[in-house]
PDB file of C-alpha atoms in Angstrom:
ATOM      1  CA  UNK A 210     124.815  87.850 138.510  1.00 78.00           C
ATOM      2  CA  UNK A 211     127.290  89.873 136.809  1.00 83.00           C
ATOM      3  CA  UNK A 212     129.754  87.029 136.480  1.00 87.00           C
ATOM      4  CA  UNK A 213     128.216  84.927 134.688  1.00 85.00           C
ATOM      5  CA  UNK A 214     126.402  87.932 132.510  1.00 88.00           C
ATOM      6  CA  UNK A 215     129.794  88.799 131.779  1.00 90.00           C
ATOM      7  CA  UNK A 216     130.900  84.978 130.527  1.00 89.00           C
ATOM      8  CA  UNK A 217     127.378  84.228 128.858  1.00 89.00           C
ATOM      9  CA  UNK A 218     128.413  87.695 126.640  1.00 91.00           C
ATOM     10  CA  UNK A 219     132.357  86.592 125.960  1.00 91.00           C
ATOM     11  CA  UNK A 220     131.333  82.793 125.915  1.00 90.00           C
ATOM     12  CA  UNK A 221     128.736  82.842 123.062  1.00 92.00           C
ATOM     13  CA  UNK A 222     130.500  83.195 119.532  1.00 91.00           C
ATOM     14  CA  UNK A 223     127.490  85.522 118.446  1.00 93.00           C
ATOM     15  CA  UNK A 224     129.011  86.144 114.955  1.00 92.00           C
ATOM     16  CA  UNK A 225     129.142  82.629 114.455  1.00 92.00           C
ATOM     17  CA  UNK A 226     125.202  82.720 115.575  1.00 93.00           C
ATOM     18  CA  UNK A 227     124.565  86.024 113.104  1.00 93.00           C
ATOM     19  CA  UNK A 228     123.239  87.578 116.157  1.00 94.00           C
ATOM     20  CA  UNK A 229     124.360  91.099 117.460  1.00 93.00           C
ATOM     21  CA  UNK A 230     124.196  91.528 121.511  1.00 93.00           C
ATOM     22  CA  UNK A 231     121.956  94.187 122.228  1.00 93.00           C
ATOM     23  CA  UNK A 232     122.247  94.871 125.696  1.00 93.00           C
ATOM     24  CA  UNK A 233     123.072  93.232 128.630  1.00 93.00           C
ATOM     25  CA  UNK A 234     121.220  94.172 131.733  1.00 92.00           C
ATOM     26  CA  UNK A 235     121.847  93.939 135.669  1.00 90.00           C
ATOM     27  CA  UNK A 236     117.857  93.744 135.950  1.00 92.00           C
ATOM     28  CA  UNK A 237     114.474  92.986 134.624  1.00 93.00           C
ATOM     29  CA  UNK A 238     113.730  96.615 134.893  1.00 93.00           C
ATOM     30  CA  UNK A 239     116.620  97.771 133.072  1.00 93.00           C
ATOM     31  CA  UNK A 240     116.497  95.303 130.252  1.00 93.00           C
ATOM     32  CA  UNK A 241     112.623  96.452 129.309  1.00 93.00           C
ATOM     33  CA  UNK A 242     113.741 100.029 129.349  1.00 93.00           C
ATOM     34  CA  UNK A 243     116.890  98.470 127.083  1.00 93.00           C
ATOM     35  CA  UNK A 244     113.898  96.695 124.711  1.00 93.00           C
ATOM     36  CA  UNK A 245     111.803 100.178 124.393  1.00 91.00           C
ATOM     37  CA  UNK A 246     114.874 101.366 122.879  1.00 89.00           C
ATOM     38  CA  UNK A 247     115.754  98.849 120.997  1.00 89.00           C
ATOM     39  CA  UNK A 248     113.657  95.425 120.534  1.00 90.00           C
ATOM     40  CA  UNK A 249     115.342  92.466 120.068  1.00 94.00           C
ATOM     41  CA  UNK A 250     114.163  88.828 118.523  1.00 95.00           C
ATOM     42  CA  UNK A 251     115.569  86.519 121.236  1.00 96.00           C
ATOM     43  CA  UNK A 252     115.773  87.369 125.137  1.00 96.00           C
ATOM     44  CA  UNK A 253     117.968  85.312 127.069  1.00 95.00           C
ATOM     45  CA  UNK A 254     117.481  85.515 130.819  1.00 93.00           C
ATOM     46  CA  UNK A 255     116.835  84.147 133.944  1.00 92.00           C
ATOM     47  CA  UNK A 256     114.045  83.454 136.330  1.00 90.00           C
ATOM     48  CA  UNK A 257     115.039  85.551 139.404  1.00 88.00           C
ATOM     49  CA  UNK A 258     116.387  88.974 138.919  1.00 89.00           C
ATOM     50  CA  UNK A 259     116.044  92.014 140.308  1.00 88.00           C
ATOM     51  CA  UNK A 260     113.392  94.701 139.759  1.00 85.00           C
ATOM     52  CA  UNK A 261     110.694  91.268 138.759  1.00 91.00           C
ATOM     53  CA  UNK A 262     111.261  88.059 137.972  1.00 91.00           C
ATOM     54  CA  UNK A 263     112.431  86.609 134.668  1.00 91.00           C
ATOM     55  CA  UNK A 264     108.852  85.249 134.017  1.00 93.00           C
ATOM     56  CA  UNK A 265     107.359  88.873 135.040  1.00 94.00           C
ATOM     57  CA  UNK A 266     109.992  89.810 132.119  1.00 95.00           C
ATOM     58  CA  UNK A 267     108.671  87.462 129.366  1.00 95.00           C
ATOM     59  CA  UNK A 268     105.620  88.001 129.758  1.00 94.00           C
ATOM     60  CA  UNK A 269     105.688  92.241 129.182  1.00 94.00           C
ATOM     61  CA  UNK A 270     108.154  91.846 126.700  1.00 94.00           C
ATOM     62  CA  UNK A 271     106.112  89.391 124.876  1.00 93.00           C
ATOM     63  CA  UNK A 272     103.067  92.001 125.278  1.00 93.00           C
ATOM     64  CA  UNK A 273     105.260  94.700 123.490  1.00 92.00           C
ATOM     65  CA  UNK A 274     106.754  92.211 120.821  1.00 91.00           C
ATOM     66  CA  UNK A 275     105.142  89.019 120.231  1.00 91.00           C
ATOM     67  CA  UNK A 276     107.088  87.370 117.763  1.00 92.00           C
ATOM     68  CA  UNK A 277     110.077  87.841 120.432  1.00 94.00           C
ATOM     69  CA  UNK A 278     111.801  84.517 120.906  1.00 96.00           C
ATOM     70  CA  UNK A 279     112.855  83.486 124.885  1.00 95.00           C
ATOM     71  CA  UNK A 280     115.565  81.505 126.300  1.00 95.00           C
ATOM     72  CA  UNK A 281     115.473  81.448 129.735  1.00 93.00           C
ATOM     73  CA  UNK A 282     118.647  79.978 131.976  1.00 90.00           C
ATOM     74  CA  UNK A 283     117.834  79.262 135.419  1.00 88.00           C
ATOM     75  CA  UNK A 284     119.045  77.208 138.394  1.00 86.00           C
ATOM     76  CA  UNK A 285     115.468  76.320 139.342  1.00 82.00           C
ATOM     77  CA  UNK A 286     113.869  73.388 138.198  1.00 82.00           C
ATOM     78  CA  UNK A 287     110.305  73.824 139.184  1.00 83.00           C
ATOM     79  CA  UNK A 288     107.349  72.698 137.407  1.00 83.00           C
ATOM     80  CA  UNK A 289     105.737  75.551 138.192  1.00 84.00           C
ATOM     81  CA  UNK A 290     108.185  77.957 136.631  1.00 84.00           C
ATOM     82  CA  UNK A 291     108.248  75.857 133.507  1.00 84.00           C
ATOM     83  CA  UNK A 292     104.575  75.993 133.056  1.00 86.00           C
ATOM     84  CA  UNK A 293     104.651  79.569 133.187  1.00 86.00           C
ATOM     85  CA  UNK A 294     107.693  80.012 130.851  1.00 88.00           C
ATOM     86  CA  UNK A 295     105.353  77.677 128.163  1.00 87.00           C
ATOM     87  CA  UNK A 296     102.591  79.519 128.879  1.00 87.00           C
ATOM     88  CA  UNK A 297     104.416  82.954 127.296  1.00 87.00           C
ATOM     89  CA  UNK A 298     106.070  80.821 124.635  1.00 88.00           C
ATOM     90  CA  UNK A 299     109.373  80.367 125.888  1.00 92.00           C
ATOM     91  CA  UNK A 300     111.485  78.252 123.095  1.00 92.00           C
ATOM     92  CA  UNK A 301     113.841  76.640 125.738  1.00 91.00           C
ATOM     93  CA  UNK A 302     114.099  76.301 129.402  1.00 92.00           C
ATOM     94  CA  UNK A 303     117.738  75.610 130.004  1.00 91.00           C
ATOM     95  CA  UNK A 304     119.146  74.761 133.486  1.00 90.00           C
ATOM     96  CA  UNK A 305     122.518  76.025 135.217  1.00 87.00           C
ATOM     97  CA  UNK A 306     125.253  75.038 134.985  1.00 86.00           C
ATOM     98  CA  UNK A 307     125.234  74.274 131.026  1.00 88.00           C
ATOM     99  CA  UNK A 308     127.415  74.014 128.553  1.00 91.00           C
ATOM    100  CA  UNK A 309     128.156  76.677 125.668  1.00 91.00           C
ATOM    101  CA  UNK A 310     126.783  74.155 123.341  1.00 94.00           C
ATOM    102  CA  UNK A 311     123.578  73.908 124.634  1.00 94.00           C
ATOM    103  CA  UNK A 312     123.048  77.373 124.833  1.00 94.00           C
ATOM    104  CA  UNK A 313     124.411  78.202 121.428  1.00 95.00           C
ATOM    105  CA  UNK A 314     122.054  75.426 120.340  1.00 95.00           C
ATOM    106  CA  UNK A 315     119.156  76.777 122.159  1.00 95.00           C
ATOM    107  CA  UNK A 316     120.341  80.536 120.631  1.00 96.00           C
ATOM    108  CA  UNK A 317     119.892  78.792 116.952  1.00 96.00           C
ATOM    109  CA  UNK A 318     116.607  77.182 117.648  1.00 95.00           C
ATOM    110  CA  UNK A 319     115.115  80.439 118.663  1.00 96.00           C
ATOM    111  CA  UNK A 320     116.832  81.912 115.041  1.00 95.00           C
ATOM    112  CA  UNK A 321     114.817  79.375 113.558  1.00 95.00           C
ATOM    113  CA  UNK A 322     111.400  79.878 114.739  1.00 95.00           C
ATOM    114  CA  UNK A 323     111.905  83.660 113.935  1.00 94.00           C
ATOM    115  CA  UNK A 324     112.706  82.395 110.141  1.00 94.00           C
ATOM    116  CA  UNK A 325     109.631  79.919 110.451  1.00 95.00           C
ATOM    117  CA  UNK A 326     107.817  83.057 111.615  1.00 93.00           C
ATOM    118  CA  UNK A 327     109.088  85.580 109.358  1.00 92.00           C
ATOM    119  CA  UNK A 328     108.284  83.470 106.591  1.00 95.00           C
ATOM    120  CA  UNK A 329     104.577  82.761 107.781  1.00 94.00           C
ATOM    121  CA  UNK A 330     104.491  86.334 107.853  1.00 92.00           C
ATOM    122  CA  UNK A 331     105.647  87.016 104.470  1.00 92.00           C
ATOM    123  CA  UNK A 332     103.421  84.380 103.262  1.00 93.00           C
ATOM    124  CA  UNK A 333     100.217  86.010 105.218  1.00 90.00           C
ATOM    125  CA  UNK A 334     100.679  89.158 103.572  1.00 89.00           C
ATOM    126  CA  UNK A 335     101.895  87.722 100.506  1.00 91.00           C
ATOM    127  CA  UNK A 336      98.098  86.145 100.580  1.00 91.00           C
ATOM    128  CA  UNK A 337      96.610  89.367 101.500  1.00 87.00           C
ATOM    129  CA  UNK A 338      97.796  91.731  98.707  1.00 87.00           C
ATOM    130  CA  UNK A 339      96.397  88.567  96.221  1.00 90.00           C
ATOM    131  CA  UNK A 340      93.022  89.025  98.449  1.00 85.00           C
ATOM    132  CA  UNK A 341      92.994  93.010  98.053  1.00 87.00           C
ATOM    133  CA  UNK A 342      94.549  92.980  94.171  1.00 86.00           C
ATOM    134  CA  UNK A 343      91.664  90.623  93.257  1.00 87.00           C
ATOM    135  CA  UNK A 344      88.581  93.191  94.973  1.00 85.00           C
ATOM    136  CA  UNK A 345      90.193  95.845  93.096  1.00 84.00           C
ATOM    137  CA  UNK A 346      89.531  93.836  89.918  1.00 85.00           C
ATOM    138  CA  UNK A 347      86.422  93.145  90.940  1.00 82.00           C
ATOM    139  CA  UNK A 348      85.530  96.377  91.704  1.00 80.00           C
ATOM    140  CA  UNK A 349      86.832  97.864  88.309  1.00 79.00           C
ATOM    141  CA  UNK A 350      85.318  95.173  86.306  1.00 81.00           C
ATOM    142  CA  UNK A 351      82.185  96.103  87.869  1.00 76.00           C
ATOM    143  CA  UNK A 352      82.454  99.778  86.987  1.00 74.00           C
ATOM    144  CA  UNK A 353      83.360  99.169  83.705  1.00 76.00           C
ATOM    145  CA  UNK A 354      80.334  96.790  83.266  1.00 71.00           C
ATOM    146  CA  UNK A 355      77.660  98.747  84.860  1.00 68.00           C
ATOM    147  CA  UNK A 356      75.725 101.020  82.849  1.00 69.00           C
ATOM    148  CA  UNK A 357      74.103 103.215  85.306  1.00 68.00           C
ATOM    149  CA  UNK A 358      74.537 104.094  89.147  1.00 68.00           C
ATOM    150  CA  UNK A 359      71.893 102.659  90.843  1.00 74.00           C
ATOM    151  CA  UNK A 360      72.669  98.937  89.152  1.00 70.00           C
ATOM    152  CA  UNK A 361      76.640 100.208  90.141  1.00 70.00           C
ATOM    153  CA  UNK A 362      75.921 100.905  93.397  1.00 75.00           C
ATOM    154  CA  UNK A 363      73.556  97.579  94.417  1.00 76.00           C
ATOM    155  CA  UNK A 364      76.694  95.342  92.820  1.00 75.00           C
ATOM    156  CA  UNK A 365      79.202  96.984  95.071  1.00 75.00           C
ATOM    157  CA  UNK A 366      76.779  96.649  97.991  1.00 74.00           C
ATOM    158  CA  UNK A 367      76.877  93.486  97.320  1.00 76.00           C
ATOM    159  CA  UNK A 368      80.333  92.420  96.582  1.00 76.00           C
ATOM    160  CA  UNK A 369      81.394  94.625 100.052  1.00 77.00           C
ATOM    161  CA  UNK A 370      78.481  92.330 101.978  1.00 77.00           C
ATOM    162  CA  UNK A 371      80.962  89.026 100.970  1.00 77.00           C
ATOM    163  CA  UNK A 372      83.892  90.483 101.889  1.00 79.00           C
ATOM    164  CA  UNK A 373      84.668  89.225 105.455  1.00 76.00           C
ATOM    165  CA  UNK A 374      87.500  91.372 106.786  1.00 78.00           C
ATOM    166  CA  UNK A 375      86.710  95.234 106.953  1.00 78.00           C
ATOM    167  CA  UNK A 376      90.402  95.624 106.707  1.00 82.00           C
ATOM    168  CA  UNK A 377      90.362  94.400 103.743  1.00 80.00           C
ATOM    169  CA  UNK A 378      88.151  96.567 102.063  1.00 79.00           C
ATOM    170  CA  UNK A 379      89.602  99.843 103.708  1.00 81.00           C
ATOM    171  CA  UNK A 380      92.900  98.886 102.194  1.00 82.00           C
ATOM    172  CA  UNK A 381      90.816  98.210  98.673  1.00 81.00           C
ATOM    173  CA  UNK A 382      89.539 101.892  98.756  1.00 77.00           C
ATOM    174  CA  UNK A 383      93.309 103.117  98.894  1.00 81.00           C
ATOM    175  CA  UNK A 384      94.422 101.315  96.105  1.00 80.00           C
ATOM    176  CA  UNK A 385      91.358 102.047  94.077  1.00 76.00           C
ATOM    177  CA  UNK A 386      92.405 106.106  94.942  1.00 75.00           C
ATOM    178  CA  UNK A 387      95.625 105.526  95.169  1.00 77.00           C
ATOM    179  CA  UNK A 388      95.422 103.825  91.663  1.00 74.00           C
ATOM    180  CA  UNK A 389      92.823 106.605  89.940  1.00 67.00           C
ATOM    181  CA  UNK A 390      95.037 109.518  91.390  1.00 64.00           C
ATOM    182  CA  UNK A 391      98.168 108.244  89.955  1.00 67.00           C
ATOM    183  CA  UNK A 392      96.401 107.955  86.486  1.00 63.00           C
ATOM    184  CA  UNK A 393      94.505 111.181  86.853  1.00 57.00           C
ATOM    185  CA  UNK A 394      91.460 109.682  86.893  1.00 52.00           C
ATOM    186  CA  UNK A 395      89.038 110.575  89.414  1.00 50.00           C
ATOM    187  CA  UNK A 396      86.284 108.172  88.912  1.00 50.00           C
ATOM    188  CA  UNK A 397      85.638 106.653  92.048  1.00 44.00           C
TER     189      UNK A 397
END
């Protein structure tokens, strides 16, 4: 309803939130052409719209961005629509009317869980250069310990069957190039 689009976007201090309105859209349709353009953390919306419903909305969004954080706003109070909207991972179900406060409030919530998330991610791949920094030490300690190629090449066979994520090894074999090309060394 563009009335109330229109107060929800002069209503909310969004400075005072440190969030920047991306778009406001007249319908579902719209506002996922909007996010192809330009993704945003936190979607506020509402069940029904035109184009496909608010939960129809979520859900593709979700698909394209999955750390993307969901308020929705509705005048329905169904179970049925809430189970959906936790089912995609929506951080609040708010209903209409309510007040500026509780939106703003639900607005900073969803902030939140994209810090807690942001910092689980940092931490993951924090964890994961430690993971790749320590094969690449194993793998150069065993090249500078092996004395011929065929005990060389059974001890890397075996330290690549204990590694458990491929990925992990593929982004070994670029450092260990990466590394040896940047030295000018081209023994691996």
């Amino acid at each position: 309803e563009p009335i109330i689009r229109q107060g929800l976007e002069q209503m909310i201090d969004w400075d005072k939130l440190g969030l920047t309105l991306t778009a406001s859209c007249s319908n579902a349709i719209a506002a996922l052409d909007s996010m192809m353009d330009d993704m945003p953390d936190i979607l506020l919306t509402d069940i029904r719209l035109p184009g496909m419903s608010g939960l129809d909305l979520v859900g593709r969004a979700v698909a394209l961005h999955p750390m993307l954080q969901t308020v929705i706003l509705s005048g329905y109070d169904t179970f049925q629509y809430a189970q959906q909207a936790v089912k995609y991972g929506v951080i609040e179900y708010l209903l209409k009317p309510c007040s500026q406060q509780e939106l703003e409030s639900a607005l900073q919530r969803a902030c939140q869980a994209l810090d807690r998330q942001n910092q689980q991610v940092l931490y993951l791949y924090g964890e994961r250069r430690k993971r790749v920094k320590a094969l690449v030490d194993r793998f150069r300690t065993l090249q500078k310990d092996a004395d011929d190629a065929p005990l060389l090449e059974k001890q890397v066979h075996e330290l690549v069957k204990t590694v458990e994520d491929p990925s992990l090894l593929q982004e070994t074999l670029i450092s260990l190039v990466t590394e040896s090309m940047s030295s000018g060394q081209a023994e691996w």
